[in-house]
PDB file of C-alpha atoms in Angstrom:
ATOM      1  CA  MET A 315     132.295  59.791-126.805  1.00 80.00           C
ATOM      2  CA  GLY A 316     134.085  57.152-127.348  1.00 89.00           C
ATOM      3  CA  ALA A 317     133.141  54.218-129.900  1.00 95.00           C
ATOM      4  CA  ILE A 318     132.501  50.279-128.074  1.00 96.00           C
ATOM      5  CA  TYR A 319     135.265  48.310-130.266  1.00 96.00           C
ATOM      6  CA  PRO A 320     133.726  45.093-129.327  1.00 95.00           C
ATOM      7  CA  VAL A 321     137.910  42.388-129.712  1.00 95.00           C
ATOM      8  CA  ILE A 322     137.348  38.872-130.079  1.00 89.00           C
ATOM      9  CA  LEU A 323     139.788  36.622-128.909  1.00 89.00           C
ATOM     10  CA  SER A 324     140.086  33.285-131.277  1.00 77.00           C
ATOM     11  CA  GLY A 325     142.800  31.717-129.654  1.00 67.00           C
ATOM     12  CA  GLY A 326     142.823  28.179-128.642  1.00 59.00           C
ATOM     13  CA  SER A 327     144.306  24.820-129.415  1.00 52.00           C
ATOM     14  CA  GLY A 328     141.851  22.563-130.017  1.00 50.00           C
ATOM     15  CA  THR A 329     142.033  20.845-127.756  1.00 53.00           C
ATOM     16  CA  ARG A 330     138.974  20.541-125.538  1.00 59.00           C
ATOM     17  CA  LEU A 331     136.373  19.166-127.802  1.00 53.00           C
ATOM     18  CA  TRP A 332     138.874  16.649-129.528  1.00 52.00           C
ATOM     19  CA  PRO A 333     137.843  14.821-131.910  1.00 57.00           C
ATOM     20  CA  LEU A 334     135.775  17.176-133.226  1.00 58.00           C
ATOM     21  CA  SER A 335     138.448  20.062-132.389  1.00 53.00           C
ATOM     22  CA  ARG A 336     141.799  19.535-133.801  1.00 47.00           C
ATOM     23  CA  THR A 337     144.449  22.284-133.882  1.00 57.00           C
ATOM     24  CA  MET A 338     143.902  23.578-137.190  1.00 56.00           C
ATOM     25  CA  TYR A 339     140.112  23.583-136.222  1.00 56.00           C
ATOM     26  CA  PRO A 340     139.849  24.688-133.092  1.00 60.00           C
ATOM     27  CA  LYS A 341     136.554  25.356-131.567  1.00 60.00           C
ATOM     28  CA  GLN A 342     135.489  28.459-132.056  1.00 64.00           C
ATOM     29  CA  PHE A 343     135.013  27.166-135.587  1.00 56.00           C
ATOM     30  CA  ILE A 344     133.130  24.553-135.310  1.00 68.00           C
ATOM     31  CA  ARG A 345     129.309  25.519-136.466  1.00 69.00           C
ATOM     32  CA  PHE A 346     127.129  24.241-133.087  1.00 66.00           C
ATOM     33  CA  PHE A 347     123.850  26.320-134.001  1.00 58.00           C
ATOM     34  CA  ASP A 348     121.177  27.791-136.449  1.00 57.00           C
ATOM     35  CA  GLU A 349     120.892  23.962-137.405  1.00 57.00           C
ATOM     36  CA  GLN A 350     124.751  23.533-137.706  1.00 55.00           C
ATOM     37  CA  THR A 351     125.522  26.552-139.905  1.00 64.00           C
ATOM     38  CA  SER A 352     126.514  29.190-137.138  1.00 75.00           C
ATOM     39  CA  SER A 353     130.131  28.570-135.340  1.00 79.00           C
ATOM     40  CA  PHE A 354     130.749  29.907-131.772  1.00 81.00           C
ATOM     41  CA  LEU A 355     132.848  32.444-133.545  1.00 81.00           C
ATOM     42  CA  ALA A 356     129.881  33.663-135.810  1.00 83.00           C
ATOM     43  CA  ALA A 357     127.608  34.377-132.701  1.00 84.00           C
ATOM     44  CA  ALA A 358     130.909  36.205-130.612  1.00 84.00           C
ATOM     45  CA  LEU A 359     130.719  38.945-134.082  1.00 84.00           C
ATOM     46  CA  ARG A 360     126.832  38.906-134.425  1.00 87.00           C
ATOM     47  CA  ARG A 361     126.679  39.541-130.798  1.00 88.00           C
ATOM     48  CA  LEU A 362     127.385  42.984-130.262  1.00 89.00           C
ATOM     49  CA  GLY A 363     126.832  44.812-133.432  1.00 85.00           C
ATOM     50  CA  SER A 364     126.879  47.698-135.752  1.00 84.00           C
ATOM     51  CA  GLU A 365     122.813  47.782-135.534  1.00 80.00           C
ATOM     52  CA  ALA A 366     122.885  48.307-131.610  1.00 82.00           C
ATOM     53  CA  GLY A 367     125.395  51.098-131.762  1.00 88.00           C
ATOM     54  CA  PHE A 368     129.164  49.233-131.865  1.00 94.00           C
ATOM     55  CA  ALA A 369     131.883  49.807-133.897  1.00 94.00           C
ATOM     56  CA  GLU A 370     132.791  47.936-136.722  1.00 93.00           C
ATOM     57  CA  PRO A 371     135.030  44.758-134.920  1.00 92.00           C
ATOM     58  CA  ILE A 372     138.351  43.851-134.171  1.00 93.00           C
ATOM     59  CA  ILE A 373     139.432  40.187-134.118  1.00 89.00           C
ATOM     60  CA  VAL A 374     142.602  38.817-132.652  1.00 88.00           C
ATOM     61  CA  CYS A 375     143.536  35.896-133.658  1.00 83.00           C
ATOM     62  CA  ASN A 376     146.566  32.495-134.645  1.00 78.00           C
ATOM     63  CA  ASN A 377     147.808  32.925-138.012  1.00 73.00           C
ATOM     64  CA  ASP A 378     147.467  29.898-139.184  1.00 72.00           C
ATOM     65  CA  HIS A 379     143.632  30.469-138.521  1.00 70.00           C
ATOM     66  CA  ARG A 380     142.978  33.649-140.409  1.00 75.00           C
ATOM     67  CA  PHE A 381     141.633  32.680-143.604  1.00 76.00           C
ATOM     68  CA  LEU A 382     139.005  30.596-141.276  1.00 81.00           C
ATOM     69  CA  VAL A 383     138.394  33.796-139.175  1.00 80.00           C
ATOM     70  CA  LYS A 384     137.555  35.764-142.690  1.00 85.00           C
ATOM     71  CA  ASP A 385     135.589  33.583-143.856  1.00 80.00           C
ATOM     72  CA  GLU A 386     133.448  33.125-140.586  1.00 83.00           C
ATOM     73  CA  ALA A 387     133.461  37.085-140.500  1.00 82.00           C
ATOM     74  CA  GLU A 388     131.839  36.880-144.183  1.00 85.00           C
ATOM     75  CA  ARG A 389     129.642  34.402-142.872  1.00 84.00           C
ATOM     76  CA  ALA A 390     128.314  36.385-139.875  1.00 80.00           C
ATOM     77  CA  GLY A 391     128.045  39.056-142.854  1.00 86.00           C
ATOM     78  CA  VAL A 392     130.044  41.175-140.419  1.00 86.00           C
ATOM     79  CA  HIS A 393     133.602  43.067-141.100  1.00 87.00           C
ATOM     80  CA  PRO A 394     135.529  43.314-138.923  1.00 88.00           C
ATOM     81  CA  CYS A 395     137.809  46.961-138.523  1.00 86.00           C
ATOM     82  CA  ALA A 396     141.281  45.292-138.039  1.00 88.00           C
ATOM     83  CA  ILE A 397     142.125  41.405-138.614  1.00 86.00           C
ATOM     84  CA  LEU A 398     145.628  40.832-135.585  1.00 86.00           C
ATOM     85  CA  LEU A 399     147.407  37.953-136.193  1.00 82.00           C
ATOM     86  CA  GLU A 400     149.724  36.985-133.957  1.00 77.00           C
ATOM     87  CA  PRO A 401     152.903  34.972-134.788  1.00 72.00           C
ATOM     88  CA  MET A 402     152.785  33.085-131.429  1.00 69.00           C
ATOM     89  CA  ALA A 403     149.649  32.970-129.217  1.00 66.00           C
ATOM     90  CA  ARG A 404     150.460  35.096-125.820  1.00 67.00           C
ATOM     91  CA  ASN A 405     147.291  34.641-124.273  1.00 76.00           C
ATOM     92  CA  THR A 406     145.286  37.241-122.928  1.00 85.00           C
ATOM     93  CA  ALA A 407     146.929  40.644-122.214  1.00 90.00           C
ATOM     94  CA  PRO A 408     149.426  40.905-124.844  1.00 89.00           C
ATOM     95  CA  ALA A 409     146.561  40.606-127.562  1.00 90.00           C
ATOM     96  CA  ALA A 410     144.528  42.911-125.445  1.00 93.00           C
ATOM     97  CA  ALA A 411     147.607  45.315-125.611  1.00 93.00           C
ATOM     98  CA  VAL A 412     147.834  45.311-128.910  1.00 92.00           C
ATOM     99  CA  ALA A 413     143.994  45.914-129.707  1.00 94.00           C
ATOM    100  CA  ALA A 414     143.552  48.858-127.025  1.00 96.00           C
ATOM    101  CA  LEU A 415     146.735  49.587-129.279  1.00 95.00           C
ATOM    102  CA  ARG A 416     144.967  49.616-131.746  1.00 93.00           C
ATOM    103  CA  VAL A 417     141.728  51.560-131.225  1.00 96.00           C
ATOM    104  CA  ALA A 418     143.893  54.102-129.343  1.00 96.00           C
ATOM    105  CA  ARG A 419     145.582  55.788-132.302  1.00 93.00           C
ATOM    106  CA  GLU A 420     142.188  55.853-133.723  1.00 92.00           C
ATOM    107  CA  ASP A 421     139.637  56.999-131.408  1.00 96.00           C
ATOM    108  CA  PRO A 422     141.266  57.863-128.040  1.00 95.00           C
ATOM    109  CA  ALA A 423     138.480  58.168-126.113  1.00 96.00           C
ATOM    110  CA  GLY A 424     137.559  53.710-127.826  1.00 97.00           C
ATOM    111  CA  ILE A 425     136.171  51.119-125.500  1.00 97.00           C
ATOM    112  CA  LEU A 426     137.217  47.657-125.116  1.00 97.00           C
ATOM    113  CA  ALA A 427     134.755  45.023-125.334  1.00 96.00           C
ATOM    114  CA  VAL A 428     137.326  42.090-124.759  1.00 96.00           C
ATOM    115  CA  MET A 429     135.982  38.642-124.910  1.00 91.00           C
ATOM    116  CA  PRO A 430     136.624  34.899-126.100  1.00 87.00           C
ATOM    117  CA  SER A 431     134.906  33.658-129.021  1.00 78.00           C
ATOM    118  CA  ASP A 432     133.639  30.472-127.612  1.00 76.00           C
ATOM    119  CA  HIS A 433     131.065  31.670-125.484  1.00 78.00           C
ATOM    120  CA  VAL A 434     127.401  30.493-125.021  1.00 79.00           C
ATOM    121  CA  ILE A 435     125.066  33.250-123.910  1.00 85.00           C
ATOM    122  CA  LYS A 436     121.399  33.603-124.287  1.00 82.00           C
ATOM    123  CA  ASP A 437     120.272  36.196-123.136  1.00 87.00           C
ATOM    124  CA  GLU A 438     122.319  38.298-125.637  1.00 86.00           C
ATOM    125  CA  HIS A 439     119.940  41.656-125.018  1.00 89.00           C
ATOM    126  CA  ALA A 440     121.096  40.936-121.434  1.00 90.00           C
ATOM    127  CA  PHE A 441     125.070  40.670-122.328  1.00 91.00           C
ATOM    128  CA  VAL A 442     123.943  43.904-124.643  1.00 92.00           C
ATOM    129  CA  ALA A 443     122.951  46.291-122.328  1.00 91.00           C
ATOM    130  CA  ALA A 444     125.508  44.769-119.682  1.00 92.00           C
ATOM    131  CA  ILE A 445     127.633  45.578-121.877  1.00 94.00           C
ATOM    132  CA  GLU A 446     126.763  49.439-122.618  1.00 94.00           C
ATOM    133  CA  ARG A 447     126.069  49.693-118.756  1.00 92.00           C
ATOM    134  CA  ALA A 448     130.545  48.152-118.259  1.00 94.00           C
ATOM    135  CA  ALA A 449     130.774  51.080-120.387  1.00 95.00           C
ATOM    136  CA  HIS A 450     129.659  53.275-118.334  1.00 94.00           C
ATOM    137  CA  VAL A 451     131.619  53.047-115.001  1.00 94.00           C
ATOM    138  CA  ALA A 452     134.503  52.303-118.053  1.00 95.00           C
ATOM    139  CA  ARG A 453     134.588  55.469-119.484  1.00 95.00           C
ATOM    140  CA  THR A 454     134.962  57.166-116.000  1.00 93.00           C
ATOM    141  CA  GLY A 455     138.707  55.422-116.126  1.00 93.00           C
ATOM    142  CA  LYS A 456     137.634  51.633-114.440  1.00 93.00           C
ATOM    143  CA  LEU A 457     138.373  48.903-115.902  1.00 94.00           C
ATOM    144  CA  VAL A 458     135.698  46.363-115.227  1.00 94.00           C
ATOM    145  CA  LEU A 459     135.126  42.436-115.841  1.00 92.00           C
ATOM    146  CA  PHE A 460     132.370  39.846-116.146  1.00 92.00           C
ATOM    147  CA  GLY A 461     131.877  37.738-112.547  1.00 91.00           C
ATOM    148  CA  ILE A 462     129.155  34.677-113.466  1.00 91.00           C
ATOM    149  CA  ALA A 463     126.989  33.491-110.921  1.00 90.00           C
ATOM    150  CA  PRO A 464     128.574  30.147-109.947  1.00 92.00           C
ATOM    151  CA  SER A 465     126.275  27.516-109.919  1.00 92.00           C
ATOM    152  CA  ALA A 466     128.641  24.456-108.748  1.00 94.00           C
ATOM    153  CA  PRO A 467     131.268  24.018-106.940  1.00 95.00           C
ATOM    154  CA  HIS A 468     133.417  23.834-109.844  1.00 93.00           C
ATOM    155  CA  THR A 469     137.701  23.690-109.771  1.00 94.00           C
ATOM    156  CA  GLY A 470     138.844  24.713-113.194  1.00 90.00           C
ATOM    157  CA  TYR A 471     137.713  28.470-112.748  1.00 90.00           C
ATOM    158  CA  GLY A 472     139.238  31.361-111.472  1.00 92.00           C
ATOM    159  CA  TYR A 473     137.152  33.122-108.803  1.00 94.00           C
ATOM    160  CA  ILE A 474     136.354  36.485-108.556  1.00 93.00           C
ATOM    161  CA  ARG A 475     136.009  37.409-104.621  1.00 93.00           C
ATOM    162  CA  ARG A 476     133.187  40.588-104.929  1.00 92.00           C
ATOM    163  CA  GLY A 477     134.638  43.898-103.130  1.00 91.00           C
ATOM    164  CA  GLU A 478     131.789  47.431-102.451  1.00 91.00           C
ATOM    165  CA  PRO A 479     129.652  48.136-103.973  1.00 91.00           C
ATOM    166  CA  LEU A 480     130.920  51.035-106.763  1.00 90.00           C
ATOM    167  CA  ALA A 481     128.850  54.309-105.618  1.00 89.00           C
ATOM    168  CA  GLY A 482     127.014  55.928-108.280  1.00 90.00           C
ATOM    169  CA  PHE A 483     126.603  52.163-110.213  1.00 91.00           C
ATOM    170  CA  ALA A 484     123.853  49.988-109.723  1.00 87.00           C
ATOM    171  CA  GLY A 485     124.605  46.514-109.592  1.00 88.00           C
ATOM    172  CA  ALA A 486     128.797  47.320-109.694  1.00 91.00           C
ATOM    173  CA  TYR A 487     131.089  46.337-107.325  1.00 92.00           C
ATOM    174  CA  ALA A 488     135.398  46.777-106.458  1.00 91.00           C
ATOM    175  CA  VAL A 489     137.094  43.065-106.749  1.00 91.00           C
ATOM    176  CA  GLU A 490     138.897  42.038-103.571  1.00 91.00           C
ATOM    177  CA  ARG A 491     140.570  39.421-104.583  1.00 90.00           C
ATOM    178  CA  PHE A 492     141.629  37.243-107.812  1.00 90.00           C
ATOM    179  CA  THR A 493     141.504  33.071-106.868  1.00 89.00           C
ATOM    180  CA  GLU A 494     143.485  30.735-109.214  1.00 87.00           C
ATOM    181  CA  LYS A 495     141.704  27.436-109.531  1.00 91.00           C
ATOM    182  CA  PRO A 496     140.803  26.434-106.309  1.00 94.00           C
ATOM    183  CA  ASP A 497     140.479  22.310-104.974  1.00 95.00           C
ATOM    184  CA  ARG A 498     137.196  21.214-104.401  1.00 96.00           C
ATOM    185  CA  GLU A 499     136.673  22.182-100.602  1.00 96.00           C
ATOM    186  CA  THR A 500     138.099  25.741-100.910  1.00 96.00           C
ATOM    187  CA  ALA A 501     135.244  26.626-104.266  1.00 96.00           C
ATOM    188  CA  ALA A 502     132.399  24.598-102.503  1.00 97.00           C
ATOM    189  CA  ALA A 503     133.712  26.970 -99.566  1.00 97.00           C
ATOM    190  CA  TYR A 504     133.187  30.049-102.286  1.00 96.00           C
ATOM    191  CA  LEU A 505     129.921  28.953-103.201  1.00 95.00           C
ATOM    192  CA  GLN A 506     127.971  28.781 -99.806  1.00 95.00           C
ATOM    193  CA  ALA A 507     129.506  33.091 -99.572  1.00 95.00           C
ATOM    194  CA  GLY A 508     128.340  33.618-102.210  1.00 92.00           C
ATOM    195  CA  THR A 509     130.676  36.372-102.600  1.00 93.00           C
ATOM    196  CA  TYR A 510     132.674  34.900-105.034  1.00 94.00           C
ATOM    197  CA  PHE A 511     131.765  34.711-109.375  1.00 93.00           C
ATOM    198  CA  TRP A 512     133.543  32.064-111.317  1.00 93.00           C
ATOM    199  CA  ASN A 513     136.234  35.269-114.042  1.00 91.00           C
ATOM    200  CA  SER A 514     134.163  34.761-116.976  1.00 90.00           C
ATOM    201  CA  GLY A 515     137.786  36.559-119.140  1.00 89.00           C
ATOM    202  CA  ILE A 516     135.061  39.036-119.786  1.00 93.00           C
ATOM    203  CA  PHE A 517     136.172  42.927-119.823  1.00 94.00           C
ATOM    204  CA  VAL A 518     135.603  46.360-120.534  1.00 96.00           C
ATOM    205  CA  PHE A 519     137.610  49.577-120.315  1.00 96.00           C
ATOM    206  CA  ALA A 520     139.036  52.448-122.185  1.00 97.00           C
ATOM    207  CA  ALA A 521     141.918  51.413-124.159  1.00 97.00           C
ATOM    208  CA  ARG A 522     143.887  54.530-122.750  1.00 96.00           C
ATOM    209  CA  ALA A 523     143.009  52.972-119.357  1.00 95.00           C
ATOM    210  CA  PHE A 524     144.329  50.051-119.880  1.00 96.00           C
ATOM    211  CA  LEU A 525     147.468  51.226-122.307  1.00 96.00           C
ATOM    212  CA  ASP A 526     148.141  53.356-118.301  1.00 95.00           C
ATOM    213  CA  GLU A 527     147.437  50.408-116.429  1.00 94.00           C
ATOM    214  CA  LEU A 528     149.706  48.505-118.335  1.00 94.00           C
ATOM    215  CA  ALA A 529     152.606  51.092-118.358  1.00 95.00           C
ATOM    216  CA  ARG A 530     152.756  51.171-114.438  1.00 92.00           C
ATOM    217  CA  LEU A 531     152.643  47.421-114.204  1.00 92.00           C
ATOM    218  CA  GLU A 532     153.639  45.526-116.673  1.00 92.00           C
ATOM    219  CA  PRO A 533     155.594  48.277-118.966  1.00 94.00           C
ATOM    220  CA  SER A 534     158.146  45.488-120.813  1.00 93.00           C
ATOM    221  CA  MET A 535     154.894  43.459-121.990  1.00 92.00           C
ATOM    222  CA  LEU A 536     153.415  47.424-122.978  1.00 94.00           C
ATOM    223  CA  ASP A 537     156.450  48.202-125.172  1.00 93.00           C
ATOM    224  CA  ALA A 538     156.788  44.560-126.577  1.00 90.00           C
ATOM    225  CA  ALA A 539     153.032  45.210-127.852  1.00 89.00           C
ATOM    226  CA  ARG A 540     154.105  48.160-129.763  1.00 91.00           C
ATOM    227  CA  GLN A 541     156.838  47.089-131.051  1.00 88.00           C
ATOM    228  CA  ALA A 542     154.695  44.655-132.617  1.00 84.00           C
ATOM    229  CA  LEU A 543     151.641  47.139-133.879  1.00 84.00           C
ATOM    230  CA  SER A 544     154.508  49.253-135.462  1.00 82.00           C
ATOM    231  CA  GLY A 545     156.320  46.374-137.032  1.00 66.00           C
ATOM    232  CA  ALA A 546     152.328  44.932-138.630  1.00 66.00           C
ATOM    233  CA  ARG A 547     152.326  44.350-142.104  1.00 62.00           C
ATOM    234  CA  GLU A 548     149.283  44.795-144.596  1.00 66.00           C
ATOM    235  CA  ASP A 549     148.556  41.207-145.662  1.00 64.00           C
ATOM    236  CA  LEU A 550     145.720  40.626-148.198  1.00 48.00           C
ATOM    237  CA  GLY A 551     143.987  42.076-145.713  1.00 57.00           C
ATOM    238  CA  PHE A 552     145.593  40.567-143.100  1.00 56.00           C
ATOM    239  CA  ARG A 553     147.173  43.030-140.112  1.00 58.00           C
ATOM    240  CA  SER A 554     149.832  40.734-139.580  1.00 57.00           C
ATOM    241  CA  THR A 555     152.053  41.618-135.895  1.00 65.00           C
ATOM    242  CA  SER A 556     155.610  41.760-135.382  1.00 54.00           C
ATOM    243  CA  ALA A 557     157.482  39.035-133.051  1.00 54.00           C
ATOM    244  CA  GLY A 558     158.226  41.731-130.863  1.00 47.00           C
ATOM    245  CA  ALA A 559     154.836  41.301-128.450  1.00 44.00           C
ATOM    246  CA  THR A 560     156.405  37.430-128.424  1.00 41.00           C
ATOM    247  CA  SER A 561     159.062  38.403-125.235  1.00 41.00           C
ATOM    248  CA  ALA A 562     156.599  39.382-122.951  1.00 42.00           C
ATOM    249  CA  PRO A 563     154.502  36.490-122.170  1.00 41.00           C
ATOM    250  CA  GLY A 564     151.443  36.899-120.400  1.00 42.00           C
ATOM    251  CA  ARG A 565     151.577  34.847-117.222  1.00 38.00           C
ATOM    252  CA  ARG A 566     148.337  32.712-116.240  1.00 34.00           C
ATOM    253  CA  CYS A 567     145.795  33.957-113.510  1.00 34.00           C
ATOM    254  CA  GLY A 568     142.332  33.779-112.456  1.00 35.00           C
ATOM    255  CA  SER A 569     140.724  31.067-115.303  1.00 36.00           C
ATOM    256  CA  SER A 570     137.812  31.417-117.133  1.00 39.00           C
ATOM    257  CA  ALA A 571     134.942  30.105-117.247  1.00 38.00           C
ATOM    258  CA  PRO A 572     133.733  28.720-120.062  1.00 35.00           C
ATOM    259  CA  THR A 573     136.542  29.438-122.852  1.00 32.00           C
ATOM    260  CA  THR A 574     139.352  27.683-124.800  1.00 29.00           C
ATOM    261  CA  ARG A 575     142.586  28.039-123.865  1.00 29.00           C
ATOM    262  CA  GLY A 576     143.475  30.123-125.983  1.00 28.00           C
ATOM    263  CA  ALA A 577     141.666  33.001-123.896  1.00 27.00           C
ATOM    264  CA  THR A 578     141.668  31.809-120.455  1.00 28.00           C
ATOM    265  CA  ARG A 579     143.502  34.051-118.817  1.00 31.00           C
ATOM    266  CA  CYS A 580     142.625  37.644-117.168  1.00 32.00           C
ATOM    267  CA  ALA A 581     144.301  40.757-118.332  1.00 32.00           C
ATOM    268  CA  GLU A 582     148.011  40.872-116.192  1.00 30.00           C
ATOM    269  CA  THR A 583     146.996  44.252-114.386  1.00 32.00           C
ATOM    270  CA  LEU A 584     143.857  42.426-112.939  1.00 36.00           C
ATOM    271  CA  CYS A 585     145.885  39.387-111.968  1.00 35.00           C
ATOM    272  CA  SER A 586     148.427  39.272-108.766  1.00 36.00           C
ATOM    273  CA  LYS A 587     148.574  43.726-108.664  1.00 42.00           C
ATOM    274  CA  PRO A 588     144.743  44.459-109.025  1.00 41.00           C
ATOM    275  CA  PRO A 589     144.724  48.096-109.753  1.00 43.00           C
ATOM    276  CA  PRO A 590     142.562  50.256-107.820  1.00 43.00           C
ATOM    277  CA  ILE A 591     140.325  51.170-110.914  1.00 48.00           C
ATOM    278  CA  ALA A 592     139.020  46.809-110.577  1.00 53.00           C
ATOM    279  CA  THR A 593     135.937  46.968-110.863  1.00 63.00           C
ATOM    280  CA  PHE A 594     133.565  43.919-111.835  1.00 63.00           C
ATOM    281  CA  ILE A 595     129.398  43.076-112.605  1.00 67.00           C
ATOM    282  CA  PRO A 596     128.115  39.891-112.048  1.00 67.00           C
ATOM    283  CA  ILE A 597     126.146  38.693-115.002  1.00 67.00           C
ATOM    284  CA  GLY A 598     124.011  35.644-114.949  1.00 58.00           C
ATOM    285  CA  ARG A 599     124.824  31.988-115.457  1.00 54.00           C
TER     286      ARG A 599
END
């Protein structure tokens, strides 16, 4: 059985919390926790630790932030199995594709838990249990994402409409549809319906299943990711991907909540053309 590889997307343009965050110092590096000694990124890196049975994480980040990322990993006491550097931001799907190719090469049965670097998760034990439950579903070949039960008719997040329960997996549902940021009236109707959830931007899937879906739905993106990884070079402990993946930009889809701009795009295979294997698991607010 393949290991579960946390994939931390450390993107961002530093606009959400300006002037605390800037282009060269986006939100995930700000130390908000433990009396301002721990950052969002450090918390994300520790959340799915090796002591809980997870593989060492893969971090995907902007080339300009590489030393900040390395410093936060060292402060967190985490030793990433890879830090993949992007020559330029291309959103979630290409970043996840490169990470999936990296995992599939080393562990063909590997599972990816892809998440932003700046979430606040208060009940981390419950979150770990949810990831493990999602991995159980993902091992059947399904792509899983987490939905957050909405607390208000927010217009800045993407929404997931819950479909039928997934047979054999308590608490897991088919994805009926994705909705990009609705207007206030529509968001209020979603809240009232009780069948819509905020898109968290957290995905769990087998590397092979995700790559197969990309080959079916976005072959040019997959080809670009392969070129980027094959042309990558080692650089002071980092893995610098080539510019190949920049020719296949990820499209904007259901914006997730709450996260940095660099990690607010859901995987392309779960957007405008949802595959029949798309599944989601609701998690708390």
